[in-house]
PDB file of C-alpha atoms in Angstrom:
ATOM      1  CA  SER A  28      30.352  36.516  44.689  1.00  0.00           C
ATOM      2  CA  SER A  29      33.320  34.641  43.057  1.00  0.00           C
ATOM      3  CA  TRP A  30      34.001  34.814  39.319  1.00  0.00           C
ATOM      4  CA  HIS A  31      35.080  31.652  37.277  1.00  0.00           C
ATOM      5  CA  PRO A  32      35.942  32.044  33.452  1.00  0.00           C
ATOM      6  CA  SER A  33      33.199  29.357  32.749  1.00  0.00           C
ATOM      7  CA  LEU A  34      30.140  31.344  33.823  1.00  0.00           C
ATOM      8  CA  GLY A  35      31.035  33.989  30.461  1.00  0.00           C
ATOM      9  CA  ILE A  36      30.549  37.120  32.711  1.00  0.00           C
ATOM     10  CA  SER A  37      33.662  39.001  33.227  1.00  0.00           C
ATOM     11  CA  PRO A  38      34.383  40.158  36.722  1.00  0.00           C
ATOM     12  CA  ARG A  39      34.168  44.082  36.039  1.00  0.00           C
ATOM     13  CA  SER A  40      30.576  44.260  34.001  1.00  0.00           C
ATOM     14  CA  ALA A  41      27.580  42.159  35.312  1.00  0.00           C
ATOM     15  CA  LYS A  42      26.725  41.543  32.047  1.00  0.00           C
ATOM     16  CA  PRO A  43      27.163  38.063  29.989  1.00  0.00           C
ATOM     17  CA  GLU A  44      29.682  38.145  26.628  1.00  0.00           C
ATOM     18  CA  THR A  45      27.966  38.483  23.554  1.00  0.00           C
ATOM     19  CA  ALA A  46      30.574  36.811  21.444  1.00  0.00           C
ATOM     20  CA  VAL A  47      31.448  33.537  23.048  1.00  0.00           C
ATOM     21  CA  SER A  48      34.441  31.952  20.632  1.00  0.00           C
ATOM     22  CA  ALA A  49      35.416  28.210  20.607  1.00  0.00           C
ATOM     23  CA  MET A  50      38.333  27.643  21.665  1.00  0.00           C
ATOM     24  CA  VAL A  51      41.096  25.467  18.963  1.00  0.00           C
ATOM     25  CA  ILE A  52      42.720  22.746  20.283  1.00  0.00           C
ATOM     26  CA  LYS A  53      45.150  21.505  18.773  1.00  0.00           C
ATOM     27  CA  THR A  54      45.078  17.378  18.515  1.00  0.00           C
ATOM     28  CA  GLU A  55      46.635  14.640  16.790  1.00  0.00           C
ATOM     29  CA  LEU A  56      45.895  11.358  16.181  1.00  0.00           C
ATOM     30  CA  CYS A  57      47.166   8.068  17.431  1.00  0.00           C
ATOM     31  CA  HIS A  58      49.126   6.272  15.442  1.00  0.00           C
ATOM     32  CA  PHE A  59      48.049   2.189  16.441  1.00  0.00           C
ATOM     33  CA  THR A  60      44.064   3.567  17.445  1.00  0.00           C
ATOM     34  CA  GLU A  61      43.765   6.147  15.387  1.00  0.00           C
ATOM     35  CA  TYR A  62      41.914   8.142  18.257  1.00  0.00           C
ATOM     36  CA  ARG A  63      42.569  11.845  18.735  1.00  0.00           C
ATOM     37  CA  ILE A  64      45.274  12.892  21.286  1.00  0.00           C
ATOM     38  CA  TYR A  65      44.668  15.883  23.182  1.00  0.00           C
ATOM     39  CA  PRO A  66      47.637  17.941  24.593  1.00  0.00           C
ATOM     40  CA  GLY A  67      49.604  17.235  27.933  1.00  0.00           C
ATOM     41  CA  ARG A  68      48.567  13.498  27.296  1.00  0.00           C
ATOM     42  CA  GLY A  69      50.748  10.504  24.956  1.00  0.00           C
ATOM     43  CA  GLN A  70      53.899   9.094  24.317  1.00  0.00           C
ATOM     44  CA  ARG A  71      56.123   9.994  21.669  1.00  0.00           C
ATOM     45  CA  PHE A  72      58.102   7.793  19.824  1.00  0.00           C
ATOM     46  CA  ILE A  73      60.778   8.228  17.722  1.00  0.00           C
ATOM     47  CA  ALA A  74      62.078   5.268  15.668  1.00  0.00           C
ATOM     48  CA  LYS A  75      65.676   4.763  14.508  1.00  0.00           C
ATOM     49  CA  ASP A  76      65.091   5.929  10.539  1.00  0.00           C
ATOM     50  CA  GLY A  77      63.458   9.142  11.900  1.00  0.00           C
ATOM     51  CA  LYS A  78      59.981   7.679  11.964  1.00  0.00           C
ATOM     52  CA  VAL A  79      57.725   9.134  14.422  1.00  0.00           C
ATOM     53  CA  SER A  80      55.129   7.286  16.333  1.00  0.00           C
ATOM     54  CA  PHE A  81      52.640   9.253  18.554  1.00  0.00           C
ATOM     55  CA  PHE A  82      50.559   6.817  21.035  1.00  0.00           C
ATOM     56  CA  ILE A  83      48.034   7.296  23.433  1.00  0.00           C
ATOM     57  CA  THR A  84      48.684   5.123  25.929  1.00  0.00           C
ATOM     58  CA  SER A  85      51.482   2.869  27.234  1.00  0.00           C
ATOM     59  CA  LYS A  86      49.827  -0.043  26.350  1.00  0.00           C
ATOM     60  CA  VAL A  87      49.094   1.262  23.056  1.00  0.00           C
ATOM     61  CA  ASP A  88      53.003   1.955  23.158  1.00  0.00           C
ATOM     62  CA  SER A  89      53.852  -1.488  24.051  1.00  0.00           C
ATOM     63  CA  LEU A  90      51.460  -3.563  21.321  1.00  0.00           C
ATOM     64  CA  PHE A  91      53.409  -1.627  18.911  1.00  0.00           C
ATOM     65  CA  HIS A  92      56.628  -2.761  20.025  1.00  0.00           C
ATOM     66  CA  GLN A  93      55.042  -6.183  20.411  1.00  0.00           C
ATOM     67  CA  ARG A  94      54.533  -6.125  16.588  1.00  0.00           C
ATOM     68  CA  ILE A  95      50.435  -6.574  17.316  1.00  0.00           C
ATOM     69  CA  LYS A  96      48.355  -5.497  14.823  1.00  0.00           C
ATOM     70  CA  ALA A  97      45.835  -2.745  15.263  1.00  0.00           C
ATOM     71  CA  VAL A  98      43.439  -4.707  12.425  1.00  0.00           C
ATOM     72  CA  LYS A  99      43.514  -7.798  15.270  1.00  0.00           C
ATOM     73  CA  LEU A 100      42.142  -5.909  17.842  1.00  0.00           C
ATOM     74  CA  ARG A 101      38.519  -4.707  18.316  1.00  0.00           C
ATOM     75  CA  TRP A 102      38.602  -1.651  20.275  1.00  0.00           C
ATOM     76  CA  THR A 103      40.835   0.173  17.512  1.00  0.00           C
ATOM     77  CA  GLN A 104      39.884   2.157  14.411  1.00  0.00           C
ATOM     78  CA  ALA A 105      41.666   0.032  12.184  1.00  0.00           C
ATOM     79  CA  TRP A 106      39.726  -2.985  13.400  1.00  0.00           C
ATOM     80  CA  ARG A 107      36.349  -1.453  13.342  1.00  0.00           C
ATOM     81  CA  ARG A 108      37.267   0.101   9.055  1.00  0.00           C
ATOM     82  CA  MET A 109      38.408  -3.425   8.204  1.00  0.00           C
ATOM     83  CA  ASN A 110      34.839  -5.076   9.443  1.00  0.00           C
ATOM     84  CA  LYS A 111      32.952  -1.585   7.872  1.00  0.00           C
ATOM     85  CA  LYS A 112      31.601  -0.564  11.528  1.00  0.00           C
ATOM     86  CA  GLY A 113      30.211   2.532  12.743  1.00  0.00           C
ATOM     87  CA  LYS A 114      30.153   5.680  10.174  1.00  0.00           C
ATOM     88  CA  VAL A 115      30.358   5.410   6.707  1.00  0.00           C
ATOM     89  CA  ASP A 116      31.571   8.087   4.410  1.00  0.00           C
ATOM     90  CA  GLU A 117      29.129   9.301   1.808  1.00  0.00           C
ATOM     91  CA  ASN A 118      31.812   9.013  -0.441  1.00  0.00           C
ATOM     92  CA  THR A 119      32.353   5.880  -0.158  1.00  0.00           C
ATOM     93  CA  LYS A 120      29.281   4.043  -0.744  1.00  0.00           C
ATOM     94  CA  ARG A 121      28.708   3.588  -4.542  1.00  0.00           C
ATOM     95  CA  ARG A 122      25.479   4.383  -6.269  1.00  0.00           C
ATOM     96  CA  THR A 123      24.499   2.113  -8.648  1.00  0.00           C
ATOM     97  CA  ARG A 124      23.259   3.654 -12.126  1.00  0.00           C
ATOM     98  CA  LYS A 125      19.975   2.735 -12.991  1.00  0.00           C
ATOM     99  CA  ALA A 126      20.385   1.677 -16.975  1.00  0.00           C
ATOM    100  CA  ALA A 127      18.633   3.549 -19.250  1.00  0.00           C
ATOM    101  CA  LYS A 128      15.590   2.117 -21.362  1.00  0.00           C
ATOM    102  CA  PHE A 129      16.628   1.512 -25.173  1.00  0.00           C
ATOM    103  CA  GLN A 130      14.826  -0.127 -27.598  1.00  0.00           C
ATOM    104  CA  LYS A 131      16.031  -1.649 -30.548  1.00  0.00           C
ATOM    105  CA  ALA A 132      14.117  -3.695 -33.663  1.00  0.00           C
ATOM    106  CA  ILE A 133      13.832  -6.885 -32.942  1.00  0.00           C
ATOM    107  CA  VAL A 134      14.008  -9.555 -36.261  1.00  0.00           C
ATOM    108  CA  GLY A 135      11.026  -9.603 -38.191  1.00  0.00           C
ATOM    109  CA  MET A 136       9.634  -5.861 -36.550  1.00  0.00           C
ATOM    110  CA  SER A 137      11.005  -2.519 -37.204  1.00  0.00           C
ATOM    111  CA  LEU A 138      11.064   0.169 -34.020  1.00  0.00           C
ATOM    112  CA  ASP A 139       7.906   1.761 -35.531  1.00  0.00           C
ATOM    113  CA  ASP A 140       6.116  -1.600 -35.378  1.00  0.00           C
ATOM    114  CA  ILE A 141       6.871  -2.056 -31.974  1.00  0.00           C
ATOM    115  CA  LYS A 142       6.150   1.722 -30.367  1.00  0.00           C
ATOM    116  CA  LYS A 143       2.582   1.314 -32.540  1.00  0.00           C
ATOM    117  CA  LYS A 144       2.147  -1.993 -30.470  1.00  0.00           C
ATOM    118  CA  LYS A 145       2.677  -0.243 -27.241  1.00  0.00           C
ATOM    119  CA  ALA A 146       0.646   2.735 -27.705  1.00  0.00           C
ATOM    120  CA  MET A 147      -2.291   0.316 -28.616  1.00  0.00           C
ATOM    121  CA  LYS A 148      -4.656   0.021 -26.103  1.00  0.00           C
ATOM    122  CA  PRO A 149      -4.578  -3.896 -23.898  1.00  0.00           C
ATOM    123  CA  GLU A 150      -8.518  -4.409 -25.124  1.00  0.00           C
ATOM    124  CA  LEU A 151      -7.217  -3.560 -28.684  1.00  0.00           C
ATOM    125  CA  ARG A 152      -4.145  -5.845 -28.347  1.00  0.00           C
ATOM    126  CA  GLN A 153      -5.904  -8.517 -27.071  1.00  0.00           C
ATOM    127  CA  GLN A 154      -8.387  -9.011 -30.023  1.00  0.00           C
ATOM    128  CA  ALA A 155      -5.313  -8.425 -32.362  1.00  0.00           C
ATOM    129  CA  LYS A 156      -3.663 -11.264 -30.593  1.00  0.00           C
ATOM    130  CA  GLU A 157      -6.916 -13.525 -30.885  1.00  0.00           C
ATOM    131  CA  VAL A 158      -7.105 -12.853 -34.523  1.00  0.00           C
ATOM    132  CA  ALA A 159      -3.227 -13.863 -34.707  1.00  0.00           C
ATOM    133  CA  ALA A 160      -3.737 -16.824 -33.185  1.00  0.00           C
ATOM    134  CA  LYS A 161      -6.981 -18.158 -35.320  1.00  0.00           C
ATOM    135  CA  GLU A 162      -5.499 -17.753 -38.572  1.00  0.00           C
ATOM    136  CA  ALA A 163      -1.950 -19.670 -37.289  1.00  0.00           C
ATOM    137  CA  LYS A 164      -4.492 -22.308 -36.037  1.00  0.00           C
ATOM    138  CA  ALA A 165      -6.579 -22.142 -39.584  1.00  0.00           C
ATOM    139  CA  ARG A 166      -3.024 -22.245 -41.649  1.00  0.00           C
ATOM    140  CA  THR A 167      -1.849 -24.948 -39.178  1.00  0.00           C
ATOM    141  CA  THR A 168      -4.575 -27.293 -39.917  1.00  0.00           C
ATOM    142  CA  LYS A 169      -4.563 -26.429 -43.852  1.00  0.00           C
ATOM    143  CA  ALA A 170      -1.363 -27.616 -43.826  1.00  0.00           C
ATOM    144  CA  LYS A 171      -1.069 -30.671 -42.214  1.00  0.00           C
ATOM    145  CA  SER A 172      -4.717 -31.926 -44.219  1.00  0.00           C
ATOM    146  CA  ALA A 173      -2.746 -31.153 -47.604  1.00  0.00           C
ATOM    147  CA  PRO A 174      -0.090 -33.430 -46.948  1.00  0.00           C
ATOM    148  CA  LYS A 175      -1.633 -36.294 -45.684  1.00  0.00           C
ATOM    149  CA  ALA A 176      -3.862 -36.755 -48.585  1.00  0.00           C
ATOM    150  CA  LYS A 177      -0.646 -36.852 -50.713  1.00  0.00           C
ATOM    151  CA  ALA A 178       1.048 -38.880 -48.445  1.00  0.00           C
ATOM    152  CA  GLY A 179      -1.586 -41.179 -48.303  1.00  0.00           C
ATOM    153  CA  ALA A 180       0.451 -43.490 -50.981  1.00  0.00           C
ATOM    154  CA  ALA A 181       3.584 -43.240 -49.899  1.00  0.00           C
ATOM    155  CA  ALA A 182       2.970 -44.125 -46.096  1.00  0.00           C
ATOM    156  CA  PRO A 183       2.994 -47.662 -46.070  1.00  0.00           C
ATOM    157  CA  LYS A 184       6.244 -47.615 -47.764  1.00  0.00           C
ATOM    158  CA  GLN A 185       7.965 -46.138 -44.717  1.00  0.00           C
ATOM    159  CA  GLN A 186       6.212 -48.592 -42.733  1.00  0.00           C
ATOM    160  CA  ALA A 187       8.201 -51.115 -44.981  1.00  0.00           C
ATOM    161  CA  LYS A 188      11.169 -49.566 -44.539  1.00  0.00           C
ATOM    162  CA  GLY A 189      10.954 -48.671 -40.684  1.00  0.00           C
ATOM    163  CA  LYS A 190      10.600 -52.981 -39.845  1.00  0.00           C
ATOM    164  CA  GLU A 191      13.660 -53.421 -41.848  1.00  0.00           C
ATOM    165  CA  LYS A 192      15.842 -51.624 -39.676  1.00  0.00           C
ATOM    166  CA  LEU A 193      18.109 -53.169 -37.479  1.00  0.00           C
ATOM    167  CA  PRO A 194      18.360 -52.923 -33.162  1.00  0.00           C
ATOM    168  CA  LYS A 195      20.416 -49.576 -31.542  1.00  0.00           C
ATOM    169  CA  ALA A 196      23.441 -51.042 -30.287  1.00  0.00           C
ATOM    170  CA  GLY A 197      21.984 -50.384 -26.575  1.00  0.00           C
ATOM    171  CA  GLY A 198      20.154 -53.204 -27.286  1.00  0.00           C
ATOM    172  CA  ALA A 199      20.718 -56.862 -26.515  1.00  0.00           C
ATOM    173  CA  ALA A 200      23.719 -57.793 -28.331  1.00  0.00           C
ATOM    174  CA  ALA A 201      25.424 -61.078 -29.583  1.00  0.00           C
ATOM    175  CA  PRO A 202      27.988 -62.465 -26.810  1.00  0.00           C
ATOM    176  CA  SER A 203      31.400 -60.976 -26.766  1.00  0.00           C
ATOM    177  CA  LYS A 204      34.715 -63.658 -27.700  1.00  0.00           C
ATOM    178  CA  HIS A 205      36.095 -61.732 -24.623  1.00  0.00           C
ATOM    179  CA  THR A 206      34.791 -62.406 -21.374  1.00  0.00           C
ATOM    180  CA  LYS A 207      35.996 -62.750 -18.057  1.00  0.00           C
ATOM    181  CA  GLY A 208      35.223 -65.692 -15.368  1.00  0.00           C
ATOM    182  CA  LYS A 209      34.186 -69.263 -16.048  1.00  0.00           C
ATOM    183  CA  LYS A 210      32.227 -70.036 -18.730  1.00  0.00           C
TER     184      LYS A 210
END
């Protein structure tokens, strides 16, 4: 029988190897596409200023030297990053923090009063609201009836004053001296 390293069986013993270690391959990233370049692949370009660029294919090398931006090519990682495609890191996603609820007193009501009202049962709150509405209605009816009795004598004077008022500026005004057109 023939032996092959991928079978995981050594030629001397027919038993499979128990400790299988993964082989580490040193890869580099393409300067243009950001794809992984495995050993034996790619082209290295060293610019005059000493900057080293490693390209995965001659096509990528050509595009780099034509000064075509990687962001404008849909198949590059730069374009995908720019347009938020593919996987998104957990770190970049920002979680919105919920604002902690916090109460403060309102004008005319202390914080204790607000807390008491919240603690009240809905039925009791409804009854209290109805009672308050009746009281307010009673107050407004009393307030309206009292000034009417006093203002009864003063009312004719106010009506007379109202008739003497001049018409408002928006109404029919007297013709002005400076008019354009025929007379």
